[in-house]
Coordinates of C-alpha atoms in Angstrom, one line a residue:
M138 CA 2.8 -16.9 -33.0
T139 CA -0.1 -15.0 -34.4
K140 CA 0.4 -11.6 -35.9
P141 CA -0.9 -8.5 -34.2
I142 CA -4.4 -7.7 -35.1
H143 CA -5.3 -4.4 -36.8
P144 CA -7.5 -2.2 -34.7
S145 CA -10.4 -2.4 -37.2
D146 CA -10.4 -6.2 -37.0
A147 CA -9.6 -6.6 -33.3
V148 CA -13.0 -7.5 -31.8
T149 CA -16.3 -8.5 -33.5
G150 CA -19.6 -7.2 -32.3
R151 CA -20.5 -10.7 -31.2
E152 CA -17.4 -10.9 -29.0
T153 CA -18.2 -7.5 -27.5
W154 CA -21.8 -8.4 -26.7
S155 CA -20.6 -11.7 -25.2
V156 CA -18.1 -10.0 -22.9
L157 CA -20.6 -7.4 -22.0
G158 CA -23.2 -10.0 -21.1
C159 CA -20.8 -12.1 -19.0
A160 CA -19.6 -9.0 -17.2
V161 CA -23.2 -7.9 -16.4
V162 CA -24.0 -11.4 -15.0
A163 CA -20.9 -11.5 -12.9
S164 CA -21.6 -8.0 -11.5
L165 CA -25.2 -9.0 -10.7
V166 CA -24.0 -12.0 -8.8
A167 CA -21.5 -9.9 -6.9
I168 CA -24.2 -7.3 -6.1
A169 CA -26.6 -9.9 -4.8
W170 CA -24.0 -11.5 -2.6
S171 CA -22.8 -8.1 -1.2
W172 CA -26.4 -7.0 -0.6
Q173 CA -27.3 -10.3 1.2
N174 CA -24.2 -10.1 3.4
G175 CA -24.6 -6.4 4.1
A176 CA -21.2 -5.7 2.7
L177 CA -21.9 -2.6 0.5
L178 CA -20.9 -0.2 3.3
N179 CA -18.1 -2.2 5.0
Y180 CA -15.4 0.2 4.0
G181 CA -15.3 3.4 6.0
D182 CA -13.9 5.2 2.9
A183 CA -16.8 4.0 0.8
V184 CA -19.2 5.6 3.3
A185 CA -17.1 8.7 3.4
H186 CA -17.1 9.0 -0.4
M187 CA -20.9 9.0 -0.5
H188 CA -21.1 11.4 2.4
I189 CA -19.0 13.9 0.4
A190 CA -21.2 13.5 -2.6
R191 CA -24.3 13.9 -0.5
R192 CA -23.2 17.0 1.4
I193 CA -22.7 19.0 -1.8
F194 CA -26.4 19.7 -1.8
D195 CA -27.5 18.4 1.6
S196 CA -25.8 20.9 3.9
H197 CA -26.2 24.3 5.6
Q198 CA -24.0 25.8 2.9
P199 CA -24.4 23.8 -0.4
R200 CA -21.3 24.6 -2.5
V201 CA -18.6 23.0 -4.5
S202 CA -16.1 23.2 -1.7
Q203 CA -18.1 20.5 0.1
L204 CA -16.0 18.2 -2.2
G205 CA -13.3 18.5 0.4
S206 CA -9.6 18.9 0.0
V207 CA -8.0 15.4 0.0
W208 CA -9.9 13.0 -2.3
L209 CA -10.1 13.9 -5.9
P210 CA -13.6 14.9 -7.1
L211 CA -14.6 12.8 -10.1
P212 CA -15.8 9.7 -8.1
H213 CA -18.0 12.0 -5.9
L214 CA -19.4 13.8 -8.9
L215 CA -20.3 10.5 -10.6
M216 CA -22.3 9.6 -7.4
L217 CA -23.9 13.0 -7.2
P218 CA -27.2 12.2 -9.0
F219 CA -27.6 8.9 -7.1
V220 CA -27.0 10.1 -3.5
Q221 CA -29.9 12.5 -3.9
V222 CA -32.2 9.5 -3.3
Y223 CA -32.0 9.1 0.5
A224 CA -32.5 5.4 0.5
W225 CA -29.8 4.9 -2.0
W226 CA -27.4 7.0 0.0
A227 CA -28.2 5.2 3.3
S228 CA -28.0 1.7 1.8
G229 CA -24.9 2.1 -0.4
L230 CA -26.7 1.7 -3.8
A231 CA -25.7 5.2 -4.8
G232 CA -22.0 4.2 -4.7
L233 CA -22.6 0.8 -6.2
I234 CA -24.0 2.2 -9.5
P235 CA -20.9 4.0 -10.9
S236 CA -18.5 1.3 -9.6
T237 CA -20.5 -1.5 -11.2
L238 CA -20.6 0.4 -14.5
A239 CA -16.9 1.0 -14.3
Y240 CA -16.3 -2.7 -13.6
I241 CA -18.4 -3.7 -16.7
A242 CA -16.6 -1.2 -18.9
S243 CA -13.2 -2.3 -17.7
C244 CA -14.0 -5.9 -18.6
V245 CA -14.9 -4.9 -22.2
G246 CA -11.7 -2.8 -22.3
M247 CA -9.6 -5.7 -20.9
Y248 CA -10.8 -8.1 -23.6
R249 CA -10.3 -5.6 -26.4
L250 CA -6.7 -4.9 -25.1
A251 CA -5.9 -8.6 -24.9
R252 CA -7.2 -9.1 -28.5
R253 CA -4.6 -6.6 -29.8
W254 CA -2.1 -9.5 -29.6
M255 CA -4.0 -12.7 -28.7
P256 CA -6.6 -14.9 -30.3
P257 CA -10.0 -15.2 -28.7
A258 CA -9.1 -18.2 -26.5
A259 CA -6.1 -16.6 -24.8
S260 CA -8.0 -13.3 -24.6
A261 CA -10.9 -15.0 -22.8
L262 CA -8.5 -16.5 -20.3
A263 CA -7.0 -13.1 -19.6
L264 CA -10.4 -11.6 -19.2
G265 CA -11.5 -14.4 -17.0
F266 CA -8.6 -13.9 -14.7
F267 CA -9.4 -10.2 -14.5
A268 CA -13.2 -10.2 -14.3
L269 CA -13.6 -13.1 -11.9
N270 CA -11.2 -11.8 -9.4
P271 CA -13.2 -11.9 -6.1
N272 CA -11.6 -8.7 -4.8
L273 CA -12.5 -6.8 -7.9
L274 CA -16.0 -8.1 -7.9
Y275 CA -16.5 -7.0 -4.3
M276 CA -15.0 -3.6 -5.0
G277 CA -17.4 -3.2 -7.9
T278 CA -20.2 -3.3 -5.3
T279 CA -18.9 -0.5 -3.2
A280 CA -18.3 3.3 -3.5
M281 CA -14.5 2.8 -3.6
T282 CA -12.4 4.4 -6.3
E283 CA -10.5 1.4 -7.5
P284 CA -13.0 0.1 -10.1
L285 CA -13.2 3.5 -11.7
F286 CA -9.4 3.9 -11.8
L287 CA -8.8 0.4 -13.2
C288 CA -11.3 1.1 -15.9
E289 CA -9.5 4.3 -16.8
M290 CA -6.1 2.5 -16.8
V291 CA -7.3 -0.3 -19.1
W292 CA -9.0 2.0 -21.6
I293 CA -6.2 4.5 -21.7
A294 CA -3.8 1.6 -22.4
L295 CA -6.1 0.4 -25.1
W296 CA -6.5 3.8 -26.8
L297 CA -2.7 4.4 -26.6
V298 CA -2.0 1.1 -28.4
E299 CA -4.6 1.8 -31.1
W300 CA -3.4 5.4 -31.5
R301 CA 0.1 4.0 -32.0
E302 CA -1.0 1.5 -34.6
Y303 CA -3.2 4.1 -36.5
L304 CA -0.5 6.8 -36.4
D305 CA 1.2 5.4 -39.5
T306 CA -2.0 4.1 -41.3
D307 CA -4.9 6.4 -40.6
A308 CA -4.1 10.0 -39.4
E309 CA -7.7 11.0 -38.9
K310 CA -8.5 8.0 -36.7
A311 CA -5.3 8.6 -34.8
R312 CA -6.3 12.2 -34.2
R313 CA -9.8 11.2 -32.9
L314 CA -8.2 8.7 -30.6
L315 CA -6.0 11.4 -29.2
Y316 CA -9.2 13.1 -27.9
W317 CA -10.3 9.9 -26.2
I318 CA -6.8 9.5 -24.6
A319 CA -6.8 13.0 -23.3
A320 CA -10.3 12.6 -21.9
G321 CA -9.3 9.4 -20.1
L322 CA -6.1 11.0 -18.7
I323 CA -8.0 14.0 -17.4
A324 CA -10.5 11.7 -15.8
A325 CA -7.6 9.8 -14.2
V326 CA -6.1 13.0 -12.9
F327 CA -9.4 13.8 -11.1
T328 CA -9.8 10.2 -9.8
R329 CA -6.6 9.2 -8.0
Y330 CA -3.2 10.8 -7.6
D331 CA -1.7 7.8 -9.3
G332 CA -3.3 9.2 -12.4
W333 CA -1.1 12.3 -12.3
I334 CA 2.0 10.3 -12.8
M335 CA 0.3 8.1 -15.4
T336 CA -0.9 11.1 -17.3
F337 CA 2.5 12.8 -17.3
L338 CA 4.3 9.7 -18.6
A339 CA 1.7 8.8 -21.2
W340 CA 1.4 12.3 -22.6
C341 CA 5.2 12.7 -22.8
G342 CA 5.3 9.4 -24.6
I343 CA 2.8 10.6 -27.1
G344 CA 4.9 13.8 -27.6
L345 CA 8.0 11.7 -28.2
E346 CA 6.3 9.5 -30.8
L347 CA 5.1 12.7 -32.6
L348 CA 8.6 14.2 -32.4
L349 CA 10.2 11.1 -33.9
R350 CA 7.8 11.4 -36.8
N351 CA 8.3 15.2 -37.1
R352 CA 4.6 15.8 -36.3
L353 CA 5.0 17.6 -33.0
R354 CA 3.5 20.8 -34.5
Q355 CA 0.0 19.2 -34.6
R356 CA -2.5 21.7 -33.3
T357 CA -4.6 19.0 -31.7
F358 CA -1.7 17.8 -29.6
W359 CA -1.0 21.2 -28.2
L360 CA -4.6 22.1 -27.6
L361 CA -5.1 18.9 -25.6
S362 CA -1.8 19.5 -23.8
L363 CA -3.2 22.7 -22.5
L364 CA -6.3 20.9 -21.2
I365 CA -4.2 18.1 -19.6
V366 CA -1.9 20.6 -17.8
A367 CA -5.0 22.6 -16.7
A368 CA -6.4 19.5 -14.9
P369 CA -4.0 19.4 -11.9
I370 CA -3.7 23.2 -11.9
A371 CA -7.5 23.4 -11.5
W372 CA -7.1 21.2 -8.3
F373 CA -4.4 23.5 -7.0
V374 CA -6.6 26.5 -7.6
Y375 CA -9.6 24.9 -6.0
N376 CA -7.7 24.1 -2.9
Q377 CA -6.4 27.6 -2.7
A378 CA -9.8 29.2 -3.3
A379 CA -11.7 26.9 -0.9
F380 CA -9.2 26.3 1.9
G381 CA -6.5 29.0 1.5
D382 CA -3.7 26.6 0.7
W383 CA -3.0 25.3 -2.8
L384 CA -1.4 22.2 -1.2
E385 CA -4.2 21.6 1.3
F386 CA -4.7 18.1 -0.1
S387 CA -1.1 17.1 0.8
R388 CA -0.4 19.0 4.0
G389 CA -3.8 19.9 5.4
P390 CA -5.3 18.4 8.6
Y391 CA -7.1 15.6 6.7
S392 CA -4.1 14.7 4.5
A393 CA -2.4 11.3 4.6
K394 CA 0.7 13.0 6.0
A395 CA -1.2 14.7 8.8
I396 CA -3.0 11.5 9.8
E397 CA 0.3 9.6 9.9
L398 CA 1.8 12.2 12.1
R399 CA -1.2 12.1 14.5
T400 CA -1.0 8.3 14.8
M401 CA 2.7 8.0 15.3
T402 CA 4.0 7.4 18.8
P403 CA 7.3 9.1 19.5
G404 CA 10.1 6.7 20.4
D405 CA 8.4 3.6 19.0
G406 CA 10.5 3.5 15.8
P407 CA 9.3 3.6 12.2
P408 CA 5.5 3.7 11.9
H409 CA 5.4 0.9 9.4
P410 CA 7.9 -1.6 7.7
G411 CA 8.2 0.4 4.5
W412 CA 9.0 3.7 6.2
H413 CA 11.6 5.5 4.0
N414 CA 12.6 2.2 2.4
M415 CA 11.5 1.9 -1.2
W416 CA 12.8 -1.7 -1.5
V417 CA 10.7 -2.9 1.4
S418 CA 7.8 -0.9 0.2
L419 CA 8.0 -2.5 -3.2
I420 CA 8.1 -5.9 -1.7
F421 CA 5.0 -5.2 0.4
F422 CA 3.2 -3.8 -2.6
V423 CA 4.0 -6.7 -4.9
K424 CA 3.1 -9.3 -2.2
T425 CA -0.2 -7.5 -1.7
A426 CA -0.9 -7.5 -5.4
E427 CA -0.2 -11.3 -5.5
I428 CA -2.5 -12.0 -2.6
D429 CA -5.2 -9.9 -4.2
A430 CA -5.0 -11.8 -7.4
I431 CA -4.0 -15.4 -6.7
A432 CA -4.5 -18.1 -4.1
A433 CA -1.8 -18.1 -1.4
V434 CA -1.1 -21.8 -2.0
L435 CA 0.3 -20.9 -5.4
G436 CA 3.0 -18.8 -3.9
N437 CA 4.9 -16.2 -5.9
C438 CA 4.4 -17.8 -9.3
L439 CA 1.9 -15.1 -10.6
F440 CA 4.3 -12.3 -10.3
V441 CA 7.1 -14.2 -12.0
L442 CA 4.7 -15.5 -14.7
G443 CA 3.4 -12.0 -15.4
I444 CA 6.8 -10.5 -15.7
V445 CA 8.3 -13.3 -17.9
A446 CA 5.2 -13.6 -20.2
S447 CA 4.9 -9.8 -20.6
F448 CA 8.6 -9.4 -21.3
A449 CA 8.5 -12.2 -23.8
A450 CA 5.5 -10.7 -25.5
W451 CA 7.3 -7.3 -25.6
L452 CA 10.4 -8.8 -27.2
L453 CA 8.3 -10.6 -29.9
R454 CA 6.0 -7.7 -30.6
R455 CA 7.7 -4.5 -29.5
R456 CA 6.9 -2.8 -32.8
H457 CA 3.2 -3.2 -32.4
G458 CA 2.3 -1.0 -29.5
I459 CA 2.6 -3.5 -26.7
G460 CA 5.2 -1.4 -24.9
W461 CA 2.6 1.3 -24.3
A462 CA 0.2 -1.0 -22.5
L463 CA 2.8 -2.9 -20.5
Q464 CA 4.7 0.2 -19.3
L465 CA 1.4 1.8 -18.3
L466 CA 0.0 -1.3 -16.5
W467 CA 3.2 -2.0 -14.6
L468 CA 3.5 1.7 -13.5
P469 CA 1.8 1.0 -10.1
M470 CA 4.9 -0.8 -8.9
P471 CA 7.3 2.2 -8.8
F472 CA 4.5 4.5 -7.8
Y473 CA 3.4 2.6 -4.7
A474 CA 7.0 1.8 -3.8
Y475 CA 7.6 5.5 -3.5
S476 CA 4.2 6.3 -2.0
V477 CA 4.5 3.7 0.8
A478 CA 8.0 4.8 1.6
Y479 CA 7.5 8.5 1.5
G480 CA 3.9 9.3 0.8
S481 CA 2.3 8.3 4.2
V482 CA 0.2 5.5 2.7
P483 CA 1.4 2.3 4.4
I484 CA 0.3 -1.2 3.4
F485 CA -0.3 -3.9 6.0
I486 CA -0.9 -7.6 5.1
P487 CA -1.6 -10.5 7.5
P488 CA 1.4 -12.7 6.5
W489 CA 4.0 -10.0 7.5
W490 CA 4.5 -7.8 10.5
P491 CA 2.4 -6.0 11.8
H492 CA 0.1 -8.8 10.6
A493 CA -2.9 -6.5 9.9
W494 CA -5.1 -5.4 7.0
Y495 CA -4.6 -1.9 5.7
N496 CA -4.7 -0.5 2.2
T497 CA -4.7 -4.0 0.8
R498 CA -6.8 -2.8 -2.2
Y499 CA -3.8 -0.9 -3.6
G500 CA -2.5 -4.2 -4.9
M501 CA -5.4 -4.5 -7.3
E502 CA -3.9 -2.0 -9.6
L503 CA -1.5 -4.7 -10.9
L504 CA -4.5 -6.9 -11.8
P505 CA -4.6 -5.8 -15.5
A506 CA -0.9 -6.4 -15.9
F507 CA -1.2 -9.8 -14.3
A508 CA -4.2 -10.6 -16.5
L509 CA -2.2 -9.8 -19.7
G510 CA 0.6 -11.9 -18.4
V511 CA -1.7 -14.9 -17.8
G512 CA -3.1 -14.4 -21.3
F513 CA 0.3 -14.3 -22.9
A514 CA 1.5 -17.4 -21.0
A515 CA -1.7 -19.3 -22.0
Q516 CA -1.2 -18.3 -25.6
F517 CA 2.4 -19.5 -25.7
V518 CA 1.4 -22.8 -24.2
I519 CA -1.6 -23.3 -26.5
A520 CA 0.6 -22.3 -29.5
A521 CA 3.2 -24.9 -28.5
V522 CA 0.6 -27.6 -28.1
R523 CA -0.9 -26.7 -31.5
E524 CA 2.6 -27.0 -33.1
F525 CA 3.4 -30.4 -31.7
K526 CA 0.1 -32.0 -30.7
P527 CA -2.7 -30.2 -32.6
Q528 CA -5.3 -32.7 -31.3
L529 CA -4.7 -31.5 -27.7
E530 CA -5.2 -27.8 -28.4
K531 CA -8.7 -27.8 -26.9
F532 CA -7.6 -29.8 -24.0
A533 CA -4.8 -27.3 -23.3
F534 CA -7.4 -24.5 -23.3
A535 CA -9.8 -26.4 -21.0
T536 CA -6.9 -27.2 -18.6
A537 CA -6.0 -23.5 -18.4
A538 CA -9.7 -22.6 -17.8
V539 CA -10.0 -25.2 -15.0
L540 CA -6.8 -23.8 -13.4
L541 CA -8.3 -20.3 -13.5
A542 CA -11.5 -21.5 -11.9
I543 CA -9.6 -23.4 -9.2
N544 CA -7.8 -20.1 -8.4
V545 CA -11.0 -18.2 -8.0
V546 CA -12.5 -20.9 -5.8
E547 CA -9.3 -21.0 -3.7
V548 CA -9.2 -17.2 -3.3
L549 CA -12.8 -17.4 -2.1
R550 CA -12.0 -20.2 0.3
E551 CA -9.0 -18.3 1.7
H552 CA -11.3 -15.2 2.0
P553 CA -10.5 -12.3 -0.4
L554 CA -8.0 -10.0 1.2
V555 CA -9.9 -6.7 0.3
Y556 CA -13.2 -8.0 1.6
V557 CA -11.6 -9.1 4.9
E558 CA -10.1 -5.7 5.4
G559 CA -13.5 -4.1 4.8
T560 CA -15.2 -6.5 7.2
K561 CA -12.7 -5.7 9.9
N562 CA -13.2 -2.0 9.2
I563 CA -17.0 -2.2 9.8
E564 CA -16.6 -4.4 12.9
A565 CA -14.9 -1.5 14.7
H566 CA -17.8 0.9 13.8
R567 CA -20.8 -1.4 14.0
P568 CA -21.4 -1.0 17.8
Y569 CA -21.8 2.8 17.3
Q570 CA -23.9 2.3 14.1
Q571 CA -26.2 0.0 16.1
A572 CA -26.4 2.1 19.3
V573 CA -26.2 5.7 18.4
P574 CA -29.0 6.1 15.8
P575 CA -31.8 4.7 18.0
A576 CA -30.7 7.0 20.8
L577 CA -30.8 10.0 18.4
R578 CA -34.2 9.0 17.1
E579 CA -35.5 8.7 20.6
L580 CA -34.6 12.3 21.3
L581 CA -35.8 13.5 17.9
A582 CA -39.2 11.9 18.5
T583 CA -39.8 14.6 21.2
R584 CA -38.4 17.4 19.1
P585 CA -38.5 16.7 15.4
G586 CA -36.0 18.6 13.3
A587 CA -33.7 19.4 16.2
T588 CA -30.1 20.2 15.1
I589 CA -27.3 17.9 16.2
L590 CA -23.7 19.1 16.6
M591 CA -21.4 16.3 15.7
E592 CA -18.4 15.3 13.5
T593 CA -19.6 13.3 10.5
S594 CA -16.4 12.5 8.6
V595 CA -15.4 9.5 10.9
D596 CA -18.7 7.7 10.8
P597 CA -21.2 9.5 8.5
E598 CA -23.4 6.4 8.4
I599 CA -24.7 7.4 11.9
V600 CA -26.6 10.2 10.2
A601 CA -28.0 8.0 7.4
L602 CA -29.1 5.3 9.9
T603 CA -30.8 7.9 12.0
G604 CA -32.9 8.9 9.0
I605 CA -32.2 12.6 9.0
P606 CA -30.6 14.8 6.3
L607 CA -27.1 16.0 6.8
R608 CA -28.3 19.6 7.0
Q609 CA -29.9 18.7 10.3
T610 CA -26.4 18.4 11.7
I611 CA -23.7 21.0 12.2
N612 CA -20.5 19.3 11.2
E613 CA -16.9 20.1 10.2
A614 CA -17.9 20.8 6.6
D615 CA -19.9 23.8 7.7
L616 CA -16.8 25.9 8.2
K617 CA -17.8 29.2 9.9
I618 CA -21.0 27.8 11.3
W619 CA -19.0 24.9 12.7
D620 CA -16.4 27.2 14.3
D621 CA -19.1 29.3 15.9
A622 CA -20.9 26.2 17.2
L623 CA -17.7 24.9 18.8
A624 CA -17.3 28.2 20.6
A625 CA -20.7 27.7 22.3
P626 CA -22.0 24.1 21.9
A627 CA -25.1 24.5 24.1
K628 CA -26.3 27.6 22.1
A629 CA -25.6 26.0 18.7
A630 CA -27.7 22.8 19.0
P631 CA -30.1 21.1 21.4
I632 CA -28.3 17.8 20.8
V633 CA -24.5 17.3 20.9
L634 CA -22.7 14.1 20.0
A635 CA -19.0 13.9 21.0
F636 CA -16.4 11.2 20.7
D637 CA -13.3 11.3 23.0
G638 CA -10.6 13.4 21.4
D639 CA -12.6 14.9 18.6
A640 CA -13.3 18.6 18.0
V641 CA -16.8 18.4 19.6
D642 CA -15.4 16.7 22.7
T643 CA -12.8 19.4 23.1
A644 CA -15.4 22.1 22.7
V645 CA -17.7 20.5 25.3
K646 CA -14.9 20.2 27.8
A647 CA -14.0 23.9 27.2
H648 CA -17.7 25.0 27.3
P649 CA -19.7 22.5 29.4
E650 CA -22.3 25.1 30.5
A651 CA -25.9 24.1 30.0
L652 CA -25.1 20.6 28.7
T653 CA -26.2 17.3 30.3
A654 CA -24.8 13.9 29.3
V655 CA -27.6 11.5 28.8
R656 CA -25.9 8.5 27.1
R657 CA -22.5 7.0 26.9
F658 CA -21.3 4.7 24.1
T659 CA -18.3 2.4 24.0
A660 CA -16.7 0.1 21.4
K661 CA -13.6 -2.0 21.6
G662 CA -10.6 -0.1 20.2
Q663 CA -12.6 3.0 19.5
P664 CA -12.9 6.4 21.3
S665 CA -16.0 6.4 23.5
G666 CA -18.9 8.6 22.6
T667 CA -21.2 10.8 24.7
L668 CA -24.6 12.2 23.9
Y669 CA -25.5 15.5 25.4
V670 CA -28.6 17.6 25.4
T671 CA -28.9 21.3 26.1
D672 CA -30.6 22.0 29.4
G673 CA -34.3 22.8 29.0
A674 CA -34.3 22.0 25.3
F675 CA -36.4 18.8 25.8
G676 CA -38.2 19.4 29.0
A677 CA -38.6 16.0 30.5
L678 CA -36.2 13.6 28.9
P679 CA -37.5 10.2 27.6
S680 CA -37.7 7.8 30.5
T681 CA -35.2 5.5 28.9
M682 CA -32.6 8.3 29.0
A683 CA -33.4 10.1 32.2
A684 CA -31.8 7.4 34.3
R685 CA -28.6 7.1 32.3

């Protein structure tokens, strides 16, 4: 067994550049594939993330509160400069840029983390398992938050390990690393709510290490502690100032809890299999993580392999900081077991009832832990071969690399779980994205710049595909303007787009005066939509609409 590597000797510049180059190539291939297959905007959440970033400046009332109340703000702020280019916003490139950069950075961090305890060969296998995962490659081409959060997890784990190793050998480097750890934790707090638990446990662990060494009086630690505590408090304050409720993100009308309550049918039993059952929720999460990472034909071996190899590595090297990384990277298991059971975030996977695709991307958070487990297992095997059959060492490595490649090919053949979910997501909305924008453009051709009253949170891509700015709509993010418009739709806008059951539909039914329906849209499994115009606003309607 090789000895742990000192931080200063962990990774050479040549290794770093090699990893960086390979990650860039892999990401470019993934981008080309997603672009050619029109998959950048498959996820409704990806479209919504870019919509939030765009409306900060492109709205009737540009302001910080356009960030909304539910999703944390960092992913949207990172997209902010890119969504200002209209074509990038409409095509999805604006969301692709930060996600791709996060993917590349996470690959570099993953290799450096593996090299804390593994030689280059085993580290390369761990990196290959992580970086070539088809689900991660696809997520890296979208505006979803998973690539950014995985990047934060990997680098925080790496910095924690290095901080622990430097703590007894180089106090100044350990102090500087503490700043990086704090910055990473604060970034995680503003990326996903998982980051709140991770930050609490990681920083408490740092405090415990300092306490055991009688160094808890360090000014740097307490200064950074104030900043870390201030991060979630800032989110509470923002919610209170912008929406009048400091817990708006957890109990407001757009929260996961509110959505679950709206979609529950009384008398039908639990809304999902993991409802108030942490054991079932844990099983669903682990199974999802396995399907995200490994071909189904290989069964449950990955989870067992990851647990056994990680535990063996921890036993052998527990004094060299590995506990920090493993505890952090396995943290998603208890977090999602609780979240699925009690946090209104169900997971559905096709093998188990209700045999659907929902939140399958959550399982990707175990990918770094699985990758380390694969690396450790490969290292143990290669070390054993070297001990008894040195001439077969290269063959053992080549065999492991081939098995890794087979897994990637098989996952692609079975169709990556996360990509399939995104595809099914867009299939439900595509009929409206194909039919509504041409109808809107037809009306706008006779009255350019006309305002449209519509909800934009469900399918904001309709606006982008129509080719108009968001500020040409009155939507739910406009607060007082929106409320006034719902009280008198015909007076607020010459064009009104309503979908059955939404706020605009309710307003139109309550105040139908001076509104004429000119087009009806339907899609399987989705609320039907109706396009209205205000009487007299257009004179003679386009001939293609007058008869409808």
